[in-house]
Amino acid sequence: MSNLEKNSRRNAISVNLAKLLLLAALTPPAVAGIAHRATELGAGLDVAAIVAVTATIGSICAVIGALGLGALSDLYGSTLRTRWMWVFTGTGIGTVGLTVLSIGDSRFTLVAGWGVAQLGYSGAMAVLRVILATSLPRHRRRGAVVAVLGGYAGILIPLIVLLLLPGRIWETTFGLSALSLAVPMFFLIWTRRELAQLSSPGVPAMTAPEQLHRDVRPTKQLSGVTLLAIQCAAHTVMAAFLSYHPLDLADRVAADVEFPVRSSVWVLVAAIVGLIAASVTLLRHPQLLANGRRIILIGGTLLAVSLVMRAVCEPLPLVASAAILSGVAVGLNSSALLSMALETAPLRRAGRFIGAFSAAGALGQLIGPLAGLGILGIARMLEPDAGYGPLFFALALLPIVWVTLVATMTRPRASESVYGTTRMPTDL
């Protein structure tokens, strides 16, 4: 294996490991910590208001962080070392925010800590995606799939810890946030050693960036604006679904208190099974992502079908089947979108474009619950006894729209790509 291939594979692995740790650190506050702290600071509806304000501020800060650090990573030469420096900076900012969140005991520290954490970690994850873009095509495509699948692993790790230590929310948060600094710190040390070795007499010259371009096969790409729009729409659908699907199940079987909880868990398990199946298929056959347009068409169609099924199906086995389809659709769509974004990122503006791509996802997560609430409000104005079916029908329209866009608004591959002309992983 050549040095170029070794560095490319190491890049893809390190990016996904760093992202996994960042998501692991954010999970305890998101799933339990913020709500727990809110109950200590308020009562009744005031608790819900504190949670809503904290989540909203966090989402806005995530958008700002992705755009800001993505743009900053384009400065000062855009080498691998400088980009890992920005990852370390963003992770450090996020760790400070989680520390404030862990030790604070006021509304201000709750909102400010979560906002700073989202600002730093969202920015760091955006730069990690830029680093992944410099890997060889096969490593980059597999890395995009692992990034989607690894997101769920990053959530699972702290959940297991919290199941074993339910009273240690903030200790878990602090420990994982400190651990998240390890990967960028290692690569800053490693790149410094590599620079010293490369400056020694007798060391052969590094591989020219143009040599990587020969390994790249042309792919059908989408315009940058189309990619950002689909990314935002996809996250809007997922955020709205995750917010209201448990309420839908509870509304269907209100007489059985335990059933909605059990059924909600099983539906999510079914969705994860579908996502894993799609991800494993793409990992074994990364060449499928060479035609990301086709994958997005399939994923969007499956998502629309699954949402319509969810709206009309009553028996739990059919609801679970719809969830499996949703999981497959999300796995295909998310992997293809990220892979295409990495391949489409323009010369000298890779950080800004990938930062905008990350920000579009964060914006969708902010819009989804609010849009869902608006749709439910309109449906119940027209029909007071309306359930959640109209919401799922409305959400199904979004993938139909982006499938239509993908089928009609494509463009040839840009002549200058981030991995064809910028510095390679060996260029430190």
XYZ file of C-alpha atoms in Angstrom:
428
model
C 0.000 0.000 0.000
C 1.426 3.392 -1.011
C 1.901 6.278 1.410
C -0.872 8.119 -0.394
C -3.345 5.290 0.245
C -2.231 4.929 3.866
C -2.703 8.641 4.540
C -6.041 8.662 2.723
C -7.399 5.731 4.743
C -6.031 7.170 7.994
C -7.755 10.459 7.149
C -11.146 8.793 6.656
C -10.842 6.729 9.848
C -9.689 9.639 11.991
C -12.448 11.936 10.755
C -15.148 9.435 11.673
C -13.583 8.655 15.055
C -13.439 12.359 15.894
C -17.050 12.884 14.813
C -18.214 9.872 16.851
C -16.655 11.332 20.012
C -18.173 14.755 19.364
C -21.660 13.286 18.979
C -21.129 11.115 22.047
C -20.298 14.208 24.119
C -23.408 16.070 22.913
C -25.822 13.188 23.542
C -26.211 13.154 27.372
C -27.353 16.804 27.580
C -29.609 16.407 24.531
C -31.429 13.257 25.672
C -31.628 13.896 29.414
C -29.400 16.622 30.847
C -31.137 19.751 29.541
C -34.588 18.493 30.538
C -33.275 17.455 33.968
C -31.676 20.854 34.575
C -34.849 22.602 33.384
C -36.924 20.753 35.995
C -34.551 22.079 38.657
C -34.907 25.652 37.407
C -38.645 25.863 36.730
C -42.046 24.257 37.161
C -45.017 23.449 34.956
C -45.046 25.073 31.530
C -41.944 27.037 32.486
C -39.922 23.810 32.168
C -41.066 23.305 28.580
C -40.249 26.939 27.789
C -36.710 26.573 29.161
C -36.125 23.434 27.087
C -37.550 25.065 23.944
C -35.436 28.212 24.303
C -32.277 26.189 25.011
C -32.837 23.923 22.001
C -33.611 26.850 19.696
C -30.540 28.842 20.735
C -28.433 25.708 20.355
C -29.677 25.121 16.795
C -28.996 28.729 15.807
C -25.480 28.503 17.260
C -24.918 25.238 15.369
C -25.705 27.015 12.091
C -23.341 29.880 12.975
C -20.574 27.490 14.044
C -20.735 25.405 10.859
C -20.667 28.501 8.637
C -18.009 30.292 10.679
C -15.443 27.535 11.215
C -16.040 26.220 7.709
C -15.100 29.625 6.295
C -12.119 30.031 8.637
C -10.747 26.633 7.592
C -10.285 28.001 4.057
C -7.782 30.549 5.348
C -4.024 30.314 5.881
C -3.174 27.736 3.240
C -5.885 25.140 3.958
C -3.354 22.381 4.699
C -4.198 19.259 6.626
C -2.432 20.578 9.707
C -4.276 23.915 9.709
C -7.615 22.175 9.303
C -6.914 19.835 12.213
C -6.014 22.970 14.156
C -9.492 24.338 13.424
C -11.023 21.002 14.493
C -9.097 21.243 17.765
C -10.218 24.873 18.206
C -13.875 24.057 17.593
C -13.711 21.024 19.873
C -12.074 23.137 22.579
C -14.826 25.760 22.320
C -17.481 23.051 22.525
C -15.790 21.452 25.528
C -15.807 24.806 27.335
C -19.527 25.076 26.614
C -20.268 21.595 27.955
C -18.169 22.335 31.032
C -20.213 25.473 31.732
C -23.365 23.435 31.141
C -22.191 20.708 33.530
C -21.249 22.933 36.463
C -23.774 25.753 36.002
C -26.957 26.086 38.018
C -28.843 28.912 36.307
C -30.868 29.481 33.166
C -28.107 31.597 31.705
C -25.455 28.895 32.103
C -27.859 26.318 30.671
C -28.628 28.330 27.521
C -25.131 29.782 27.122
C -23.363 26.487 27.759
C -25.475 24.562 25.247
C -25.169 27.362 22.690
C -21.365 27.482 22.959
C -21.182 23.660 22.815
C -23.270 23.575 19.632
C -21.255 26.442 18.151
C -17.913 24.708 18.663
C -18.871 21.110 17.921
C -20.937 21.943 14.838
C -18.007 23.947 13.476
C -15.563 21.128 14.226
C -17.769 18.574 12.465
C -18.008 20.824 9.410
C -14.194 21.008 9.173
C -13.962 17.228 9.650
C -16.089 16.823 6.540
C -13.714 19.108 4.642
C -10.787 16.906 5.717
C -12.689 13.811 4.550
C -13.027 15.419 1.106
C -9.253 15.129 0.567
C -9.255 11.319 0.801
C -9.138 8.983 -2.180
C -12.559 8.359 -3.792
C -13.088 4.872 -2.325
C -12.068 6.025 1.163
C -14.097 9.201 0.852
C -17.245 7.362 -0.232
C -16.940 4.709 2.461
C -16.128 7.482 4.932
C -19.353 9.287 3.994
C -21.369 6.132 4.706
C -19.564 5.510 8.007
C -20.165 9.154 8.972
C -23.918 8.562 8.717
C -23.804 5.181 10.457
C -21.293 6.396 13.045
C -23.653 9.161 14.071
C -25.934 6.555 15.599
C -22.997 4.796 17.251
C -21.980 8.116 18.768
C -25.432 8.410 20.283
C -25.526 4.787 21.439
C -22.289 4.894 23.490
C -23.414 7.502 26.058
C -26.899 5.957 26.196
C -25.338 2.693 27.352
C -23.280 4.588 29.927
C -26.380 6.394 31.193
C -28.283 3.111 31.460
C -25.510 1.802 33.692
C -24.996 5.104 35.563
C -28.298 7.006 35.337
C -27.310 9.556 37.955
C -24.050 10.547 36.235
C -25.323 12.711 33.372
C -22.922 15.592 33.848
C -19.893 13.462 34.753
C -20.487 11.493 31.540
C -20.812 14.726 29.566
C -17.615 16.185 30.977
C -15.638 12.965 30.478
C -16.711 12.497 26.852
C -16.123 16.162 26.033
C -12.572 15.933 27.396
C -11.999 12.702 25.457
C -13.159 14.371 22.231
C -10.032 16.557 22.329
C -7.788 13.493 21.985
C -8.153 12.861 18.230
C -7.354 16.390 16.971
C -4.558 16.643 19.542
C -3.035 13.389 18.245
C -3.129 14.568 14.647
C -1.594 17.927 15.477
C 1.301 16.062 17.115
C 1.507 13.547 14.248
C 1.546 16.208 11.522
C 4.348 18.064 13.314
C 6.444 14.883 13.333
C 5.672 14.249 9.668
C 6.826 17.756 8.792
C 10.097 17.147 10.608
C 10.641 13.866 8.727
C 9.818 15.384 5.357
C 12.360 18.154 5.879
C 15.173 15.625 6.461
C 17.762 15.010 3.705
C 17.099 12.063 1.396
C 13.318 11.966 1.882
C 11.586 11.599 -1.518
C 9.172 14.262 -2.705
C 5.512 13.864 -1.830
C 2.944 12.707 -4.352
C 1.650 15.501 -6.534
C -2.038 16.354 -6.061
C -2.693 15.738 -9.757
C -1.986 12.016 -9.356
C -5.114 11.588 -7.263
C -7.234 13.137 -9.987
C -6.498 10.148 -12.259
C -8.279 7.805 -9.837
C -11.478 9.775 -10.000
C -14.232 8.647 -12.360
C -16.718 11.262 -13.608
C -19.971 11.313 -11.671
C -23.282 13.031 -12.242
C -23.469 15.828 -9.694
C -26.090 18.303 -8.522
C -25.625 22.030 -8.215
C -24.448 23.289 -4.847
C -27.733 25.116 -4.235
C -29.728 21.951 -4.956
C -27.574 19.923 -2.545
C -28.057 22.483 0.230
C -31.817 22.622 -0.365
C -32.179 18.823 -0.229
C -29.982 18.626 2.885
C -32.176 21.165 4.673
C -35.410 19.502 3.506
C -34.228 16.011 4.503
C -33.312 17.135 8.020
C -36.618 19.005 8.288
C -38.500 15.786 7.541
C -36.416 13.732 9.990
C -36.678 16.303 12.800
C -40.444 16.642 12.413
C -40.890 12.861 12.264
C -38.793 12.205 15.372
C -40.623 14.961 17.278
C -44.164 13.790 16.572
C -44.075 10.070 15.818
C -44.293 9.047 19.541
C -47.269 11.396 19.963
C -48.928 9.777 16.960
C -48.583 6.324 18.522
C -49.846 7.609 21.873
C -52.823 9.239 20.169
C -53.770 5.955 18.480
C -53.756 3.905 21.693
C -54.406 6.445 24.425
C -56.060 3.822 26.646
C -52.851 1.801 27.009
C -50.224 3.870 28.821
C -47.285 1.496 28.271
C -47.980 0.523 24.677
C -46.949 3.845 23.071
C -43.566 3.680 24.800
C -42.895 0.101 23.741
C -44.195 0.633 20.226
C -42.195 3.847 19.807
C -39.001 2.038 20.759
C -39.720 -0.839 18.393
C -40.490 1.525 15.526
C -37.165 3.320 16.057
C -35.360 -0.021 16.238
C -36.964 -0.996 12.929
C -35.802 2.275 11.370
C -32.238 1.729 12.601
C -32.275 -1.800 11.160
C -33.221 -0.351 7.780
C -30.528 2.310 8.025
C -27.862 -0.253 8.928
C -28.921 -2.471 6.006
C -28.602 0.421 3.553
C -25.264 1.519 5.036
C -23.765 -1.987 4.929
C -24.768 -2.280 1.266
C -23.041 1.015 0.422
C -19.976 0.070 2.466
C -19.600 -3.173 0.520
C -20.261 -1.441 -2.792
C -18.998 2.162 -2.486
C -18.954 2.441 -6.282
C -22.741 2.827 -6.086
C -22.135 6.329 -4.736
C -20.397 7.235 -7.997
C -23.941 7.880 -9.222
C -25.229 9.739 -6.180
C -28.084 11.179 -8.233
C -29.619 7.723 -8.650
C -29.185 6.905 -4.948
C -30.959 10.142 -3.966
C -33.803 9.371 -6.372
C -34.255 5.922 -4.794
C -33.895 7.201 -1.224
C -36.327 10.081 -1.715
C -38.925 7.831 -3.331
C -38.681 5.264 -0.510
C -38.990 8.024 2.099
C -42.146 9.432 0.497
C -43.695 5.939 0.292
C -42.804 5.188 3.937
C -44.378 8.447 5.171
C -47.598 7.769 3.271
C -47.638 4.255 4.754
C -47.195 5.749 8.220
C -50.136 8.093 7.604
C -52.591 5.387 6.511
C -51.461 2.189 8.281
C -52.830 1.283 11.707
C -51.390 -2.170 12.657
C -48.011 -1.975 14.360
C -46.334 -4.485 11.950
C -47.196 -2.206 9.017
C -45.979 0.837 10.943
C -42.717 -1.021 11.636
C -42.445 -1.914 7.944
C -42.840 1.753 7.089
C -40.103 2.551 9.617
C -37.734 0.043 7.972
C -38.334 1.765 4.622
C -37.696 5.140 6.271
C -34.413 3.875 7.700
C -33.281 2.547 4.323
C -34.247 5.857 2.719
C -32.369 7.954 5.288
C -29.270 5.750 5.016
C -29.208 6.009 1.220
C -30.113 9.685 1.032
C -27.776 10.932 3.768
C -24.772 8.968 2.483
C -25.315 10.118 -1.105
C -25.802 13.754 -0.098
C -22.609 13.839 1.975
C -20.603 12.003 -0.684
C -21.787 14.385 -3.398
C -21.140 17.427 -1.226
C -17.558 16.274 -0.649
C -17.037 15.756 -4.378
C -18.725 19.017 -5.388
C -16.953 21.308 -2.897
C -15.377 24.087 -5.020
C -11.702 24.966 -5.191
C -10.491 27.314 -2.420
C -13.996 27.452 -0.933
C -14.319 23.886 0.312
C -14.640 24.923 3.955
C -17.325 27.488 3.233
C -19.331 25.089 1.083
C -19.105 22.140 3.508
C -19.848 24.556 6.366
C -22.985 25.672 4.531
C -23.897 22.012 3.956
C -23.595 21.303 7.698
C -25.513 24.484 8.532
C -28.330 23.459 6.173
C -28.767 20.253 8.194
C -28.821 22.180 11.483
C -31.349 24.625 10.026
C -33.593 21.729 9.014
C -33.468 20.376 12.563
C -34.659 23.783 13.778
C -37.409 24.121 11.166
C -38.794 20.571 11.422
C -40.574 20.674 14.813
C -41.868 24.208 14.184
C -43.168 23.329 10.727
C -44.787 20.176 12.128
C -46.526 22.225 14.792
C -47.847 24.621 12.144
C -49.153 21.778 9.967
C -50.912 20.179 12.928
C -52.441 23.524 13.866
C -53.858 24.036 10.366
C -55.151 20.450 10.195
C -56.989 20.784 13.500
C -58.460 24.129 12.533
C -60.038 22.363 9.562
C -60.885 19.166 11.469
C -60.773 19.305 15.299
C -60.424 15.532 15.589
C -57.623 15.265 13.025
C -54.776 13.025 14.118
C -51.207 13.052 12.888
C -51.952 11.578 9.454
C -52.075 15.011 7.737
C -48.602 15.765 9.127
C -47.078 12.622 7.586
C -48.836 13.301 4.270
C -47.427 16.852 4.278
C -43.923 15.598 5.126
C -44.130 13.134 2.207
C -44.425 16.101 -0.163
C -40.863 17.233 0.587
C -39.068 14.121 -0.719
C -41.400 14.176 -3.741
C -40.239 17.728 -4.432
C -36.534 16.940 -4.145
C -36.876 13.767 -6.226
C -38.375 15.964 -8.941
C -35.514 18.455 -8.570
C -32.868 15.741 -8.790
C -34.504 14.253 -11.868
C -34.588 17.579 -13.717
C -31.873 19.904 -12.316
C -28.487 18.232 -12.748
C -25.231 19.566 -14.079
C -21.912 18.064 -15.172
C -19.110 17.617 -12.725
C -17.197 20.831 -11.971
C -13.819 21.048 -13.671
C -12.109 21.947 -10.413
C -12.770 19.721 -7.409
C -11.532 19.879 -3.878
C -9.620 16.596 -4.171
C -8.368 17.171 -7.713
C -6.577 20.453 -7.150
C -6.139 21.202 -3.451
C -3.363 19.839 -1.265
C -3.468 16.193 -0.417
C -3.363 14.498 2.976
C 0.379 14.037 2.503
C 0.752 17.779 1.935
C 1.024 18.927 5.525
